PDB file of C-alpha atoms in Angstrom:
ATOM      1  CA  MET A   1      94.528  60.063  54.542  1.00  0.00           C
ATOM      2  CA  TRP A   2      97.907  60.002  56.266  1.00  0.00           C
ATOM      3  CA  ASP A   3      99.062  57.124  54.222  1.00  0.00           C
ATOM      4  CA  GLN A   4      99.436  59.119  51.005  1.00  0.00           C
ATOM      5  CA  LEU A   5     101.380  62.379  50.494  1.00  0.00           C
ATOM      6  CA  LYS A   6     100.086  64.516  47.614  1.00  0.00           C
ATOM      7  CA  ARG A   7     101.862  67.107  45.655  1.00  0.00           C
ATOM      8  CA  THR A   8      99.496  69.772  46.944  1.00  0.00           C
ATOM      9  CA  ASP A   9     100.379  68.857  50.470  1.00  0.00           C
ATOM     10  CA  VAL A  10     104.056  69.396  49.752  1.00  0.00           C
ATOM     11  CA  GLU A  11     103.353  72.761  47.992  1.00  0.00           C
ATOM     12  CA  LEU A  12     101.284  73.887  50.949  1.00  0.00           C
ATOM     13  CA  ALA A  13     104.069  73.072  53.343  1.00  0.00           C
ATOM     14  CA  ARG A  14     106.569  74.996  51.117  1.00  0.00           C
ATOM     15  CA  GLN A  15     104.321  77.954  51.073  1.00  0.00           C
ATOM     16  CA  LYS A  16     103.865  77.916  54.965  1.00  0.00           C
ATOM     17  CA  ILE A  17     107.644  77.603  55.245  1.00  0.00           C
ATOM     18  CA  ALA A  18     108.205  80.496  52.921  1.00  0.00           C
ATOM     19  CA  GLU A  19     105.800  82.698  54.849  1.00  0.00           C
ATOM     20  CA  LEU A  20     107.448  81.844  58.191  1.00  0.00           C
ATOM     21  CA  ARG A  21     110.779  82.549  56.715  1.00  0.00           C
ATOM     22  CA  SER A  22     109.653  86.010  55.525  1.00  0.00           C
ATOM     23  CA  ILE A  23     108.169  86.812  58.869  1.00  0.00           C
ATOM     24  CA  THR A  24     111.407  85.787  60.548  1.00  0.00           C
ATOM     25  CA  LEU A  25     113.575  87.749  58.205  1.00  0.00           C
ATOM     26  CA  ARG A  26     111.265  90.830  58.729  1.00  0.00           C
ATOM     27  CA  ARG A  27     111.566  90.446  62.511  1.00  0.00           C
ATOM     28  CA  HIS A  28     115.250  90.020  62.259  1.00  0.00           C
ATOM     29  CA  GLU A  29     115.608  93.169  60.131  1.00  0.00           C
ATOM     30  CA  ASP A  30     113.550  95.189  62.598  1.00  0.00           C
ATOM     31  CA  GLU A  31     115.758  93.947  65.563  1.00  0.00           C
ATOM     32  CA  ILE A  32     118.869  94.811  63.567  1.00  0.00           C
ATOM     33  CA  LYS A  33     117.586  98.437  63.013  1.00  0.00           C
ATOM     34  CA  GLU A  34     116.719  98.739  66.803  1.00  0.00           C
ATOM     35  CA  LEU A  35     120.229  97.543  67.639  1.00  0.00           C
ATOM     36  CA  ASP A  36     121.835  99.878  65.174  1.00  0.00           C
ATOM     37  CA  ALA A  37     119.874 102.692  66.631  1.00  0.00           C
ATOM     38  CA  ASP A  38     120.878 101.811  70.213  1.00  0.00           C
ATOM     39  CA  GLU A  39     124.503 101.632  69.097  1.00  0.00           C
ATOM     40  CA  ALA A  40     124.215 105.109  67.512  1.00  0.00           C
ATOM     41  CA  GLU A  41     122.811 106.422  70.791  1.00  0.00           C
ATOM     42  CA  ILE A  42     125.666 104.954  72.812  1.00  0.00           C
ATOM     43  CA  ASP A  43     128.220 106.419  70.351  1.00  0.00           C
ATOM     44  CA  MET A  44     126.622 109.768  70.719  1.00  0.00           C
ATOM     45  CA  LEU A  45     126.557 109.514  74.518  1.00  0.00           C
ATOM     46  CA  ALA A  46     130.348 108.566  74.469  1.00  0.00           C
ATOM     47  CA  ARG A  47     131.096 111.549  72.280  1.00  0.00           C
ATOM     48  CA  LEU A  48     129.076 113.873  74.516  1.00  0.00           C
ATOM     49  CA  ALA A  49     130.710 112.418  77.672  1.00  0.00           C
ATOM     50  CA  GLU A  50     134.111 112.985  76.100  1.00  0.00           C
ATOM     51  CA  ALA A  51     133.240 116.616  75.130  1.00  0.00           C
ATOM     52  CA  ILE A  52     131.965 117.321  78.511  1.00  0.00           C
ATOM     53  CA  THR A  53     135.081 115.869  80.139  1.00  0.00           C
ATOM     54  CA  GLU A  54     137.313 117.861  77.877  1.00  0.00           C
ATOM     55  CA  LYS A  55     135.461 121.115  78.504  1.00  0.00           C
ATOM     56  CA  TYR A  56     134.652 121.025  82.172  1.00  0.00           C
ATOM     57  CA  LEU A  57     136.991 118.458  83.834  1.00  0.00           C
ATOM     58  CA  ASN A  58     140.234 119.598  82.246  1.00  0.00           C
ATOM     59  CA  GLY A  59     139.559 123.278  83.275  1.00  0.00           C
ATOM     60  CA  ARG A  60     139.547 124.624  79.733  1.00  0.00           C
ATOM     61  CA  THR A  61     136.794 127.030  78.786  1.00  0.00           C
ATOM     62  CA  HIS A  62     136.650 126.023  75.140  1.00  0.00           C
ATOM     63  CA  PRO A  63     137.344 122.557  73.779  1.00  0.00           C
ATOM     64  CA  ASP A  64     139.488 123.973  70.997  1.00  0.00           C
ATOM     65  CA  GLU A  65     141.613 125.965  73.359  1.00  0.00           C
ATOM     66  CA  PRO A  66     145.063 124.599  73.672  1.00  0.00           C
ATOM     67  CA  ILE A  67     146.526 123.591  77.042  1.00  0.00           C
ATOM     68  CA  GLN A  68     149.115 125.982  78.337  1.00  0.00           C
ATOM     69  CA  SER A  69     152.031 124.355  79.951  1.00  0.00           C
ATOM     70  CA  SER A  70     152.719 127.306  82.328  1.00  0.00           C
ATOM     71  CA  SER A  71     149.150 127.027  83.807  1.00  0.00           C
ATOM     72  CA  VAL A  72     149.779 123.291  84.464  1.00  0.00           C
ATOM     73  CA  VAL A  73     153.060 124.113  86.139  1.00  0.00           C
ATOM     74  CA  ASP A  74     151.448 126.808  88.263  1.00  0.00           C
ATOM     75  CA  GLU A  75     148.820 124.420  89.430  1.00  0.00           C
ATOM     76  CA  THR A  76     151.276 121.665  90.475  1.00  0.00           C
ATOM     77  CA  MET A  77     153.536 124.324  92.270  1.00  0.00           C
ATOM     78  CA  ARG A  78     150.603 125.890  94.222  1.00  0.00           C
ATOM     79  CA  PRO A  79     148.134 123.247  95.321  1.00  0.00           C
ATOM     80  CA  GLU A  80     144.741 124.730  96.291  1.00  0.00           C
ATOM     81  CA  ALA A  81     143.919 122.199  99.023  1.00  0.00           C
ATOM     82  CA  PRO A  82     146.071 121.119 101.744  1.00  0.00           C
ATOM     83  CA  PRO A  83     147.208 117.458 101.488  1.00  0.00           C
ATOM     84  CA  GLU A  84     144.859 114.965 103.152  1.00  0.00           C
ATOM     85  CA  ALA A  85     145.775 113.362 106.385  1.00  0.00           C
ATOM     86  CA  VAL A  86     146.517 109.703 106.498  1.00  0.00           C
ATOM     87  CA  PRO A  87     143.601 107.746 108.047  1.00  0.00           C
ATOM     88  CA  PRO A  88     144.352 105.835 111.252  1.00  0.00           C
ATOM     89  CA  PRO A  89     145.325 102.152 110.648  1.00  0.00           C
ATOM     90  CA  ASN A  90     142.338 100.878 112.621  1.00  0.00           C
ATOM     91  CA  LEU A  91     139.894 102.576 110.264  1.00  0.00           C
ATOM     92  CA  ASP A  92     137.784  99.982 108.438  1.00  0.00           C
ATOM     93  CA  ILE A  93     136.886 101.234 104.855  1.00  0.00           C
ATOM     94  CA  LYS A  94     134.364  99.198 102.939  1.00  0.00           C
ATOM     95  CA  GLN A  95     133.236  99.947  99.382  1.00  0.00           C
ATOM     96  CA  ASN A  96     129.614  99.197  98.717  1.00  0.00           C
ATOM     97  CA  VAL A  97     128.934  98.495  95.033  1.00  0.00           C
ATOM     98  CA  SER A  98     125.431  98.836  93.706  1.00  0.00           C
ATOM     99  CA  PRO A  99     123.898  95.564  92.643  1.00  0.00           C
ATOM    100  CA  ASN A 100     122.789  97.222  89.444  1.00  0.00           C
ATOM    101  CA  PHE A 101     126.308  98.162  88.483  1.00  0.00           C
ATOM    102  CA  GLY A 102     126.988  94.733  86.887  1.00  0.00           C
ATOM    103  CA  SER A 103     123.858  94.711  84.700  1.00  0.00           C
ATOM    104  CA  PRO A 104     124.311  95.008  81.020  1.00  0.00           C
ATOM    105  CA  LEU A 105     124.172  98.471  79.438  1.00  0.00           C
ATOM    106  CA  ARG A 106     121.504  97.376  77.043  1.00  0.00           C
ATOM    107  CA  LYS A 107     119.139  97.077  80.020  1.00  0.00           C
ATOM    108  CA  LEU A 108     119.919 100.614  81.089  1.00  0.00           C
ATOM    109  CA  VAL A 109     119.601 102.033  77.530  1.00  0.00           C
ATOM    110  CA  ARG A 110     116.505 100.130  76.665  1.00  0.00           C
ATOM    111  CA  ARG A 111     113.285 102.221  76.758  1.00  0.00           C
TER     112      ARG A 111
END
C-alpha cells in the first residue's frame, strides 16, 4: 500500500492543504480585524486623553479658547503656593514602580 503513490492520493493531499490554507487565511483575517479594532481604540483613547489634558490641565474652559499671554504672566508673577522646602540631606527617597507597569499595553487593552 505505501509502496505506490496514486494520483488520487496526491489530489487528496492537495485538497487537505487547500482547506488548511483557507482556514489559516480566515483566522489570519480575523486576527487582523481584531488588531485593527484594538488600534482604533488606542487611537481614540489617545485623542480623548489629549482633549482632557487640553481642557482641564491647561486651565482653559474650552478647548477652542485661545491662551491669553497676560494670564500666563499673572500666574508666573503671583504663585498660589509657597515654594517647597528642600528636604534634609539624610532623607532616603525611594520610588516603587509597579511590576505591572512594564507589561505590554495589549494585555491591558485586551478584554
